[in-house]
């Protein structure tokens, strides 16, 4: 089972800056992830929160909840949350960071990720497909 986490403001997908994030809603994105997981022969549990502490708790308990890996789009927490970074680095499960938009082509504050260094890798700018590729990576060598 893969845990797919979306952070702050990602509940606004579809309404929020569609020229950047597209028209796909969070519900669509979660359905896509669940469908891709089925194709990959695994389950996916998708969760979103606007609250940093809630995301920390999901990350902290992912192993005891029997997940085998985490796909996370931390939203803006990417750029400054050392608390999330610490939670990710204490979690033994493999984690892939995903961004819908190409953060490196946007404002300079988005070029910094404090979380990516404690993840296996980062996928940015490929839209919803980034979540699929992240899941595929996590299932390699299963
Ligand atoms: C984002 C990029 C972040 O910079 C931004 O704060 C988000 C979404 C993305 O998916 O492109 O909320 O993580």
Short mmCIF file of N, CA, C and O and ligand atoms in Angstrom, two decimals:
data_model
loop_
_atom_site.label_atom_id
_atom_site.label_comp_id
_atom_site.label_asym_id
_atom_site.label_seq_id
_atom_site.Cartn_x
_atom_site.Cartn_y
_atom_site.Cartn_z
N UNK A 1 0.85 -1.20 0.00
CA UNK A 1 0.00 0.00 0.00
C UNK A 1 0.88 1.25 0.00
O UNK A 1 1.83 1.34 0.77
N UNK A 2 0.51 2.15 -0.88
CA UNK A 2 1.26 3.41 -0.99
C UNK A 2 0.43 4.53 -0.36
O UNK A 2 -0.78 4.61 -0.60
N UNK A 3 1.10 5.36 0.40
CA UNK A 3 0.43 6.53 0.99
C UNK A 3 0.72 7.74 0.10
O UNK A 3 1.89 8.05 -0.17
N UNK A 4 -0.34 8.39 -0.36
CA UNK A 4 -0.19 9.57 -1.23
C UNK A 4 -0.68 10.78 -0.44
O UNK A 4 -1.86 10.88 -0.10
N UNK A 5 0.25 11.67 -0.12
CA UNK A 5 -0.09 12.83 0.71
C UNK A 5 -0.01 14.12 -0.10
O UNK A 5 0.96 14.35 -0.84
N UNK A 6 -1.01 14.95 0.07
CA UNK A 6 -1.01 16.29 -0.52
C UNK A 6 -1.16 17.31 0.60
O UNK A 6 -1.99 17.15 1.50
N UNK A 7 -0.34 18.35 0.53
CA UNK A 7 -0.30 19.34 1.60
C UNK A 7 -1.17 20.55 1.33
O UNK A 7 -2.12 20.50 0.53
N UNK A 8 -0.85 21.65 1.99
CA UNK A 8 -1.67 22.86 2.00
C UNK A 8 -2.04 23.37 0.61
O UNK A 8 -1.20 23.38 -0.29
N UNK A 9 -3.28 23.77 0.49
CA UNK A 9 -3.86 24.40 -0.71
C UNK A 9 -4.12 23.44 -1.86
O UNK A 9 -4.74 23.84 -2.85
N UNK A 10 -3.70 22.20 -1.73
CA UNK A 10 -3.93 21.28 -2.85
C UNK A 10 -5.39 20.82 -2.91
O UNK A 10 -5.82 20.30 -3.94
N UNK A 11 -6.14 21.10 -1.85
CA UNK A 11 -7.59 20.88 -1.92
C UNK A 11 -8.25 21.87 -2.88
O UNK A 11 -9.39 21.67 -3.30
N UNK A 12 -7.53 22.92 -3.25
CA UNK A 12 -8.08 23.95 -4.15
C UNK A 12 -7.77 23.67 -5.62
O UNK A 12 -8.08 24.49 -6.48
N UNK A 13 -7.16 22.53 -5.90
CA UNK A 13 -6.83 22.21 -7.30
C UNK A 13 -8.08 22.28 -8.15
O UNK A 13 -9.16 21.87 -7.73
N UNK A 14 -7.89 22.76 -9.38
CA UNK A 14 -9.04 22.92 -10.28
C UNK A 14 -9.57 24.33 -10.23
O UNK A 14 -9.98 24.88 -11.25
N UNK A 15 -9.53 24.94 -9.03
CA UNK A 15 -10.00 26.34 -8.88
C UNK A 15 -8.80 27.26 -8.77
O UNK A 15 -8.84 28.42 -9.15
N UNK A 16 -7.71 26.73 -8.22
CA UNK A 16 -6.56 27.53 -7.88
C UNK A 16 -5.64 27.70 -9.10
O UNK A 16 -5.16 26.70 -9.65
N UNK A 17 -5.38 28.93 -9.49
CA UNK A 17 -4.43 29.22 -10.57
C UNK A 17 -4.38 28.12 -11.63
O UNK A 17 -3.34 27.48 -11.82
N UNK A 18 -5.51 27.94 -12.36
CA UNK A 18 -5.53 26.82 -13.33
C UNK A 18 -4.49 26.94 -14.43
O UNK A 18 -4.07 25.92 -14.99
N UNK A 19 -4.02 28.18 -14.69
CA UNK A 19 -2.97 28.34 -15.71
C UNK A 19 -1.66 27.68 -15.24
O UNK A 19 -0.80 27.37 -16.05
N UNK A 20 -1.54 27.51 -13.93
CA UNK A 20 -0.33 26.85 -13.40
C UNK A 20 -0.61 25.38 -13.07
O UNK A 20 0.17 24.50 -13.42
N UNK A 21 -1.73 25.15 -12.38
CA UNK A 21 -1.97 23.80 -11.86
C UNK A 21 -2.96 22.97 -12.67
O UNK A 21 -3.19 21.81 -12.36
N UNK A 22 -3.55 23.59 -13.72
CA UNK A 22 -4.49 22.84 -14.57
C UNK A 22 -5.89 22.78 -13.97
O UNK A 22 -6.18 23.41 -12.94
N UNK A 23 -6.74 22.01 -14.63
CA UNK A 23 -8.15 21.94 -14.23
C UNK A 23 -8.49 20.70 -13.42
O UNK A 23 -9.62 20.53 -12.98
N UNK A 24 -7.52 19.85 -13.24
CA UNK A 24 -7.74 18.62 -12.47
C UNK A 24 -7.99 18.97 -11.01
O UNK A 24 -7.21 19.72 -10.41
N UNK A 25 -9.08 18.46 -10.45
CA UNK A 25 -9.36 18.72 -9.03
C UNK A 25 -8.61 17.70 -8.18
O UNK A 25 -8.10 16.70 -8.69
N UNK A 26 -8.60 17.95 -6.87
CA UNK A 26 -7.96 16.99 -5.96
C UNK A 26 -8.66 15.63 -6.06
O UNK A 26 -8.01 14.59 -6.06
N UNK A 27 -9.99 15.70 -6.17
CA UNK A 27 -10.75 14.44 -6.28
C UNK A 27 -10.32 13.67 -7.54
O UNK A 27 -10.09 12.46 -7.49
N UNK A 28 -10.18 14.39 -8.67
CA UNK A 28 -9.72 13.75 -9.92
C UNK A 28 -8.33 13.15 -9.71
O UNK A 28 -8.06 12.02 -10.13
N UNK A 29 -7.45 13.94 -9.09
CA UNK A 29 -6.07 13.50 -8.89
C UNK A 29 -6.03 12.23 -8.04
O UNK A 29 -5.31 11.27 -8.34
N UNK A 30 -6.83 12.22 -6.98
CA UNK A 30 -6.85 11.05 -6.09
C UNK A 30 -7.41 9.83 -6.83
O UNK A 30 -6.92 8.72 -6.66
N UNK A 31 -8.44 10.06 -7.67
CA UNK A 31 -9.00 8.94 -8.46
C UNK A 31 -7.96 8.40 -9.42
O UNK A 31 -7.83 7.19 -9.61
N UNK A 32 -7.22 9.32 -10.05
CA UNK A 32 -6.16 8.88 -10.97
C UNK A 32 -5.14 8.03 -10.22
O UNK A 32 -4.76 6.95 -10.69
N UNK A 33 -4.72 8.51 -9.05
CA UNK A 33 -3.71 7.77 -8.27
C UNK A 33 -4.22 6.40 -7.88
O UNK A 33 -3.49 5.40 -7.97
N UNK A 34 -5.48 6.34 -7.46
CA UNK A 34 -6.05 5.04 -7.05
C UNK A 34 -6.09 4.09 -8.26
O UNK A 34 -5.79 2.91 -8.13
N UNK A 35 -6.45 4.63 -9.43
CA UNK A 35 -6.50 3.82 -10.66
C UNK A 35 -5.12 3.33 -11.06
O UNK A 35 -4.93 2.16 -11.41
N UNK A 36 -4.13 4.22 -11.00
CA UNK A 36 -2.76 3.81 -11.36
C UNK A 36 -2.26 2.74 -10.40
O UNK A 36 -1.59 1.80 -10.80
N UNK A 37 -2.61 2.91 -9.13
CA UNK A 37 -2.17 1.92 -8.13
C UNK A 37 -2.76 0.55 -8.47
O UNK A 37 -2.04 -0.45 -8.45
N UNK A 38 -4.03 0.51 -8.84
CA UNK A 38 -4.66 -0.76 -9.21
C UNK A 38 -3.91 -1.38 -10.39
O UNK A 38 -3.55 -2.56 -10.37
N UNK A 39 -3.62 -0.55 -11.41
CA UNK A 39 -2.85 -1.05 -12.57
C UNK A 39 -1.50 -1.61 -12.15
O UNK A 39 -1.00 -2.56 -12.74
N UNK A 40 -0.92 -1.00 -11.12
CA UNK A 40 0.40 -1.44 -10.66
C UNK A 40 0.30 -2.59 -9.66
O UNK A 40 1.30 -3.05 -9.13
N UNK A 41 -0.93 -3.01 -9.38
CA UNK A 41 -1.13 -4.16 -8.50
C UNK A 41 -0.93 -3.84 -7.03
O UNK A 41 -0.52 -4.69 -6.24
N UNK A 42 -1.25 -2.62 -6.65
CA UNK A 42 -1.05 -2.20 -5.26
C UNK A 42 -2.25 -1.32 -4.86
O UNK A 42 -3.04 -0.93 -5.71
N UNK A 43 -2.37 -1.02 -3.60
CA UNK A 43 -3.41 -0.09 -3.16
C UNK A 43 -2.79 1.28 -2.89
O UNK A 43 -1.60 1.37 -2.56
N UNK A 44 -3.59 2.31 -3.05
CA UNK A 44 -3.12 3.66 -2.69
C UNK A 44 -4.15 4.28 -1.76
O UNK A 44 -5.35 4.17 -1.99
N UNK A 45 -3.66 4.92 -0.72
CA UNK A 45 -4.52 5.68 0.18
C UNK A 45 -4.11 7.14 0.03
O UNK A 45 -2.94 7.47 0.23
N UNK A 46 -5.08 7.98 -0.36
CA UNK A 46 -4.78 9.39 -0.63
C UNK A 46 -5.34 10.26 0.50
O UNK A 46 -6.50 10.10 0.88
N UNK A 47 -4.51 11.14 0.99
CA UNK A 47 -4.95 12.06 2.04
C UNK A 47 -4.43 13.46 1.73
O UNK A 47 -3.33 13.60 1.18
N UNK A 48 -5.21 14.46 2.13
CA UNK A 48 -4.77 15.85 1.97
C UNK A 48 -5.05 16.58 3.26
O UNK A 48 -6.06 16.36 3.93
N UNK A 49 -4.12 17.47 3.64
CA UNK A 49 -4.40 18.35 4.78
C UNK A 49 -3.77 19.71 4.56
O UNK A 49 -2.71 19.82 3.94
N UNK A 50 -4.43 20.72 5.09
CA UNK A 50 -3.87 22.07 5.10
C UNK A 50 -3.04 22.29 6.36
O UNK A 50 -2.46 23.37 6.54
N UNK A 51 -2.96 21.27 7.23
CA UNK A 51 -2.31 21.42 8.53
C UNK A 51 -1.00 20.64 8.58
O UNK A 51 -0.97 19.42 8.39
N UNK A 52 0.05 21.37 8.86
CA UNK A 52 1.38 20.77 8.92
C UNK A 52 1.42 19.60 9.91
O UNK A 52 1.94 18.53 9.61
N UNK A 53 0.85 19.82 11.11
CA UNK A 53 0.89 18.80 12.16
C UNK A 53 0.21 17.51 11.72
O UNK A 53 0.67 16.41 12.04
N UNK A 54 -0.88 17.64 10.99
CA UNK A 54 -1.58 16.44 10.50
C UNK A 54 -0.69 15.67 9.52
O UNK A 54 -0.59 14.44 9.59
N UNK A 55 -0.02 16.40 8.64
CA UNK A 55 0.88 15.73 7.69
C UNK A 55 2.01 15.03 8.43
O UNK A 55 2.38 13.90 8.11
N UNK A 56 2.54 15.71 9.47
CA UNK A 56 3.63 15.10 10.26
C UNK A 56 3.16 13.78 10.86
O UNK A 56 3.88 12.78 10.84
N UNK A 57 1.95 13.78 11.40
CA UNK A 57 1.46 12.56 12.05
C UNK A 57 1.26 11.43 11.03
O UNK A 57 1.56 10.28 11.30
N UNK A 58 0.76 11.77 9.86
CA UNK A 58 0.60 10.72 8.83
C UNK A 58 1.97 10.16 8.44
O UNK A 58 2.11 8.95 8.25
N UNK A 59 2.95 11.04 8.30
CA UNK A 59 4.30 10.57 7.94
C UNK A 59 4.85 9.70 9.08
O UNK A 59 5.35 8.59 8.86
N UNK A 60 4.73 10.18 10.31
CA UNK A 60 5.29 9.45 11.46
C UNK A 60 4.72 8.04 11.58
O UNK A 60 5.43 7.12 11.99
N UNK A 61 3.43 7.87 11.26
CA UNK A 61 2.77 6.58 11.50
C UNK A 61 2.65 5.70 10.26
O UNK A 61 2.03 4.65 10.31
N UNK A 62 3.26 6.14 9.17
CA UNK A 62 3.06 5.43 7.89
C UNK A 62 3.52 3.97 7.95
O UNK A 62 2.88 3.08 7.41
N UNK A 63 4.64 3.74 8.64
CA UNK A 63 5.13 2.36 8.67
C UNK A 63 4.22 1.47 9.52
O UNK A 63 3.86 0.38 9.12
N UNK A 64 3.82 2.00 10.68
CA UNK A 64 2.93 1.16 11.50
C UNK A 64 1.55 1.01 10.87
O UNK A 64 0.83 0.06 11.17
N UNK A 65 1.20 1.88 9.96
CA UNK A 65 -0.06 1.71 9.21
C UNK A 65 0.12 0.74 8.04
O UNK A 65 -0.79 0.57 7.24
N UNK A 66 1.33 0.18 7.92
CA UNK A 66 1.61 -0.85 6.90
C UNK A 66 1.76 -0.34 5.48
O UNK A 66 1.56 -1.10 4.53
N UNK A 67 2.12 0.92 5.33
CA UNK A 67 2.43 1.41 3.99
C UNK A 67 3.85 0.97 3.63
O UNK A 67 4.69 0.77 4.52
N UNK A 68 4.09 0.86 2.31
CA UNK A 68 5.45 0.47 1.89
C UNK A 68 6.22 1.65 1.33
O UNK A 68 7.43 1.54 1.09
N UNK A 69 5.55 2.76 1.09
CA UNK A 69 6.24 3.94 0.57
C UNK A 69 5.29 5.13 0.58
O UNK A 69 4.07 4.96 0.73
N UNK A 70 5.88 6.30 0.43
CA UNK A 70 5.08 7.55 0.49
C UNK A 70 5.38 8.39 -0.73
O UNK A 70 6.53 8.60 -1.10
N UNK A 71 4.29 8.89 -1.35
CA UNK A 71 4.40 9.94 -2.38
C UNK A 71 3.87 11.20 -1.71
O UNK A 71 2.75 11.18 -1.17
N UNK A 72 4.65 12.26 -1.72
CA UNK A 72 4.18 13.46 -1.03
C UNK A 72 4.38 14.70 -1.88
O UNK A 72 5.45 14.92 -2.45
N UNK A 73 3.30 15.49 -1.99
CA UNK A 73 3.41 16.84 -2.52
C UNK A 73 3.17 17.76 -1.33
O UNK A 73 2.02 17.97 -0.92
N UNK A 74 4.25 18.29 -0.74
CA UNK A 74 4.08 19.08 0.48
C UNK A 74 3.58 20.51 0.25
O UNK A 74 3.48 21.27 1.20
N UNK A 75 3.26 20.86 -1.02
CA UNK A 75 2.84 22.24 -1.29
C UNK A 75 3.94 23.19 -0.82
O UNK A 75 5.14 22.88 -0.89
N UNK A 76 3.54 24.34 -0.31
CA UNK A 76 4.52 25.36 0.10
C UNK A 76 5.38 24.92 1.28
O UNK A 76 6.46 25.48 1.49
N UNK A 77 4.94 23.90 2.04
CA UNK A 77 5.77 23.42 3.16
C UNK A 77 7.14 22.94 2.66
O UNK A 77 8.13 22.98 3.40
N UNK A 78 7.16 22.51 1.39
CA UNK A 78 8.41 22.11 0.74
C UNK A 78 9.53 23.12 0.99
O UNK A 78 10.68 22.75 1.16
N UNK A 79 9.14 24.39 0.93
CA UNK A 79 10.15 25.44 0.85
C UNK A 79 10.66 25.90 2.22
O UNK A 79 11.63 26.63 2.28
N UNK A 80 9.98 25.46 3.31
CA UNK A 80 10.44 25.97 4.61
C UNK A 80 10.20 25.05 5.80
O UNK A 80 10.65 25.39 6.90
N UNK A 81 9.54 23.91 5.62
CA UNK A 81 9.18 23.15 6.83
C UNK A 81 10.26 22.16 7.26
O UNK A 81 10.33 21.02 6.78
N UNK A 82 11.08 22.61 8.22
CA UNK A 82 12.08 21.70 8.77
C UNK A 82 11.40 20.61 9.60
O UNK A 82 11.95 19.52 9.76
N UNK A 83 10.21 20.91 10.12
CA UNK A 83 9.48 19.89 10.88
C UNK A 83 9.08 18.74 9.96
O UNK A 83 9.23 17.56 10.32
N UNK A 84 8.61 19.07 8.78
CA UNK A 84 8.24 18.01 7.83
C UNK A 84 9.49 17.26 7.37
O UNK A 84 9.49 16.04 7.26
N UNK A 85 10.54 18.00 7.13
CA UNK A 85 11.81 17.35 6.73
C UNK A 85 12.25 16.34 7.80
O UNK A 85 12.63 15.22 7.49
N UNK A 86 12.20 16.77 9.08
CA UNK A 86 12.61 15.86 10.16
C UNK A 86 11.71 14.63 10.21
O UNK A 86 12.20 13.51 10.43
N UNK A 87 10.41 14.83 10.02
CA UNK A 87 9.49 13.68 10.05
C UNK A 87 9.81 12.74 8.90
O UNK A 87 9.86 11.51 9.09
N UNK A 88 10.09 13.28 7.72
CA UNK A 88 10.39 12.43 6.56
C UNK A 88 11.72 11.70 6.76
O UNK A 88 11.84 10.52 6.42
N UNK A 89 12.69 12.41 7.35
CA UNK A 89 13.99 11.74 7.48
C UNK A 89 13.98 10.72 8.60
O UNK A 89 14.78 9.79 8.59
N UNK A 90 13.06 10.82 9.56
CA UNK A 90 13.00 9.77 10.61
C UNK A 90 12.18 8.58 10.17
O UNK A 90 12.15 7.57 10.86
N UNK A 91 11.49 8.73 9.05
CA UNK A 91 10.63 7.65 8.56
C UNK A 91 11.46 6.75 7.66
O UNK A 91 11.99 7.19 6.65
N UNK A 92 11.60 5.45 8.02
CA UNK A 92 12.45 4.58 7.21
C UNK A 92 11.90 4.26 5.81
O UNK A 92 12.65 3.82 4.94
N UNK A 93 10.62 4.47 5.59
CA UNK A 93 10.05 4.12 4.28
C UNK A 93 10.59 5.03 3.18
O UNK A 93 10.89 6.21 3.44
N UNK A 94 10.68 4.52 1.94
CA UNK A 94 11.09 5.39 0.84
C UNK A 94 10.01 6.43 0.52
O UNK A 94 8.81 6.13 0.57
N UNK A 95 10.48 7.64 0.23
CA UNK A 95 9.56 8.75 -0.05
C UNK A 95 9.97 9.41 -1.37
O UNK A 95 11.16 9.61 -1.62
N UNK A 96 8.98 9.75 -2.19
CA UNK A 96 9.25 10.54 -3.40
C UNK A 96 8.45 11.84 -3.29
O UNK A 96 7.26 11.82 -2.98
N UNK A 97 9.13 12.95 -3.54
CA UNK A 97 8.48 14.27 -3.52
C UNK A 97 7.99 14.60 -4.93
O UNK A 97 8.72 14.40 -5.90
N UNK A 98 6.76 15.08 -5.00
CA UNK A 98 6.16 15.41 -6.30
C UNK A 98 5.62 16.83 -6.28
O UNK A 98 5.03 17.27 -5.27
N UNK A 99 5.82 17.54 -7.38
CA UNK A 99 5.18 18.84 -7.60
C UNK A 99 4.50 18.82 -8.95
O UNK A 99 5.11 18.39 -9.94
N UNK A 100 3.28 19.33 -8.97
CA UNK A 100 2.55 19.38 -10.24
C UNK A 100 3.22 20.35 -11.21
O UNK A 100 3.39 20.06 -12.39
N UNK A 101 3.59 21.52 -10.69
CA UNK A 101 4.20 22.55 -11.53
C UNK A 101 5.72 22.37 -11.52
O UNK A 101 6.27 21.67 -10.67
N UNK A 102 6.36 23.03 -12.47
CA UNK A 102 7.82 23.01 -12.52
C UNK A 102 8.33 24.09 -11.58
O UNK A 102 8.45 25.26 -11.95
N UNK A 103 8.62 23.70 -10.35
CA UNK A 103 8.99 24.69 -9.33
C UNK A 103 10.26 25.46 -9.71
O UNK A 103 10.42 26.62 -9.34
N UNK A 104 11.12 24.84 -10.51
CA UNK A 104 12.37 25.51 -10.88
C UNK A 104 12.20 26.60 -11.93
O UNK A 104 13.10 27.39 -12.17
N UNK A 105 11.03 26.63 -12.57
CA UNK A 105 10.79 27.69 -13.56
C UNK A 105 9.94 28.80 -12.96
O UNK A 105 9.52 29.71 -13.67
N UNK A 106 9.70 28.74 -11.65
CA UNK A 106 8.82 29.73 -11.01
C UNK A 106 9.63 30.65 -10.08
O UNK A 106 10.83 30.81 -10.27
N UNK A 107 8.96 31.27 -9.12
CA UNK A 107 9.64 32.24 -8.24
C UNK A 107 10.83 31.57 -7.54
O UNK A 107 10.79 30.38 -7.23
N UNK A 108 11.84 32.39 -7.19
CA UNK A 108 13.06 31.79 -6.66
C UNK A 108 12.84 31.08 -5.33
O UNK A 108 13.54 30.10 -5.03
N UNK A 109 11.85 31.52 -4.52
CA UNK A 109 11.65 30.83 -3.24
C UNK A 109 11.22 29.38 -3.46
O UNK A 109 11.43 28.52 -2.59
N UNK A 110 10.65 29.10 -4.65
CA UNK A 110 10.22 27.72 -4.93
C UNK A 110 11.37 26.84 -5.41
O UNK A 110 11.22 25.63 -5.59
N UNK A 111 12.53 27.44 -5.67
CA UNK A 111 13.66 26.64 -6.13
C UNK A 111 14.28 25.87 -4.97
O UNK A 111 15.05 24.95 -5.19
N UNK A 112 13.97 26.32 -3.74
CA UNK A 112 14.52 25.66 -2.56
C UNK A 112 13.52 24.62 -2.07
O UNK A 112 12.35 24.93 -1.86
N UNK A 113 14.01 23.39 -1.90
CA UNK A 113 13.20 22.38 -1.21
C UNK A 113 13.99 21.92 0.00
O UNK A 113 15.10 21.40 -0.15
N UNK A 114 13.41 22.11 1.19
CA UNK A 114 14.11 21.62 2.39
C UNK A 114 13.79 20.15 2.62
O UNK A 114 14.41 19.50 3.46
N UNK A 115 12.82 19.63 1.88
CA UNK A 115 12.38 18.24 2.09
C UNK A 115 13.01 17.26 1.08
O UNK A 115 13.19 16.09 1.39
N UNK A 116 13.34 17.74 -0.12
CA UNK A 116 13.77 16.82 -1.19
C UNK A 116 15.01 16.01 -0.80
O UNK A 116 15.13 14.84 -1.18
N UNK A 117 15.92 16.64 -0.03
CA UNK A 117 17.18 15.95 0.30
C UNK A 117 16.97 14.71 1.16
O UNK A 117 17.83 13.83 1.19
N UNK A 118 15.84 14.62 1.84
CA UNK A 118 15.59 13.42 2.66
C UNK A 118 14.61 12.47 1.95
O UNK A 118 14.12 11.53 2.56
N UNK A 119 14.33 12.76 0.67
CA UNK A 119 13.50 11.86 -0.14
C UNK A 119 14.42 11.11 -1.10
O UNK A 119 15.56 11.48 -1.30
N UNK A 120 13.88 10.04 -1.70
CA UNK A 120 14.66 9.31 -2.72
C UNK A 120 14.90 10.21 -3.91
O UNK A 120 15.93 10.12 -4.57
N UNK A 121 13.92 11.03 -4.23
CA UNK A 121 14.05 11.92 -5.37
C UNK A 121 12.85 12.83 -5.46
O UNK A 121 11.93 12.73 -4.64
N UNK A 122 12.90 13.69 -6.46
CA UNK A 122 11.85 14.71 -6.61
C UNK A 122 11.42 14.75 -8.08
O UNK A 122 12.28 14.75 -8.96
N UNK A 123 10.12 14.80 -8.30
CA UNK A 123 9.57 14.92 -9.66
C UNK A 123 8.80 16.23 -9.69
O UNK A 123 7.93 16.45 -8.84
N UNK A 124 9.08 17.08 -10.67
CA UNK A 124 8.46 18.39 -10.69
C UNK A 124 8.10 18.78 -12.11
O UNK A 124 8.90 18.57 -13.02
N UNK A 125 6.89 19.28 -12.30
CA UNK A 125 6.52 19.85 -13.60
C UNK A 125 5.82 18.89 -14.54
O UNK A 125 5.47 19.26 -15.65
N UNK A 126 5.55 17.66 -14.10
CA UNK A 126 4.93 16.68 -14.99
C UNK A 126 3.45 16.50 -14.70
O UNK A 126 2.83 15.56 -15.17
N UNK A 127 2.89 17.43 -13.92
CA UNK A 127 1.46 17.34 -13.59
C UNK A 127 1.16 16.07 -12.81
O UNK A 127 2.02 15.53 -12.10
N UNK A 128 -0.08 15.58 -13.00
CA UNK A 128 -0.52 14.40 -12.24
C UNK A 128 0.34 13.18 -12.53
O UNK A 128 0.52 12.32 -11.66
N UNK A 129 0.91 13.11 -13.75
CA UNK A 129 1.73 11.95 -14.11
C UNK A 129 2.91 11.75 -13.15
O UNK A 129 3.37 10.62 -12.97
N UNK A 130 3.36 12.84 -12.55
CA UNK A 130 4.46 12.74 -11.58
C UNK A 130 4.12 11.76 -10.46
O UNK A 130 4.99 11.02 -9.98
N UNK A 131 2.86 11.75 -10.04
CA UNK A 131 2.44 10.85 -8.96
C UNK A 131 2.54 9.39 -9.43
O UNK A 131 2.90 8.50 -8.68
N UNK A 132 2.18 9.19 -10.72
CA UNK A 132 2.23 7.83 -11.27
C UNK A 132 3.68 7.34 -11.31
O UNK A 132 3.98 6.23 -10.88
N UNK A 133 4.57 8.20 -11.82
CA UNK A 133 5.97 7.80 -11.92
C UNK A 133 6.56 7.55 -10.53
O UNK A 133 7.37 6.65 -10.35
N UNK A 134 6.12 8.36 -9.57
CA UNK A 134 6.62 8.18 -8.19
C UNK A 134 6.18 6.81 -7.66
O UNK A 134 6.98 6.08 -7.05
N UNK A 135 4.93 6.45 -7.91
CA UNK A 135 4.45 5.14 -7.44
C UNK A 135 5.20 4.01 -8.14
O UNK A 135 5.59 3.03 -7.52
N UNK A 136 5.42 4.17 -9.45
CA UNK A 136 6.16 3.13 -10.19
C UNK A 136 7.55 2.94 -9.59
O UNK A 136 8.00 1.82 -9.39
N UNK A 137 8.19 4.05 -9.28
CA UNK A 137 9.53 3.96 -8.67
C UNK A 137 9.47 3.20 -7.35
O UNK A 137 10.28 2.30 -7.08
N UNK A 138 8.47 3.56 -6.52
CA UNK A 138 8.39 2.94 -5.20
C UNK A 138 8.13 1.43 -5.29
O UNK A 138 8.45 0.69 -4.36
N UNK A 139 7.54 1.01 -6.40
CA UNK A 139 7.21 -0.41 -6.55
C UNK A 139 8.28 -1.20 -7.27
O UNK A 139 8.20 -2.43 -7.38
N UNK A 140 9.30 -0.53 -7.79
CA UNK A 140 10.42 -1.21 -8.46
C UNK A 140 11.04 -2.19 -7.47
O UNK A 140 11.28 -1.84 -6.32
N UNK A 141 11.30 -3.39 -7.94
CA UNK A 141 12.02 -4.35 -7.10
C UNK A 141 11.20 -4.85 -5.93
O UNK A 141 11.75 -5.36 -4.96
N UNK A 142 9.89 -4.71 -6.03
CA UNK A 142 9.01 -5.17 -4.95
C UNK A 142 9.12 -6.68 -4.78
O UNK A 142 9.31 -7.41 -5.73
C1 LIG B 1 3.40 22.77 -5.59
C2 LIG B 1 4.46 23.87 -5.76
C3 LIG B 1 4.60 24.69 -4.49
O1 LIG B 1 5.56 25.70 -4.68
C4 LIG B 1 3.29 25.33 -4.14
O2 LIG B 1 3.40 26.04 -2.93
C5 LIG B 1 2.16 24.37 -4.09
C6 LIG B 1 2.07 23.35 -5.14
C7 LIG B 1 3.14 22.00 -6.89
O3 LIG B 1 2.52 20.94 -6.83
O4 LIG B 1 3.54 22.46 -7.99
O5 LIG B 1 1.27 24.48 -3.26
O6 LIG B 1 3.85 21.85 -4.62
#
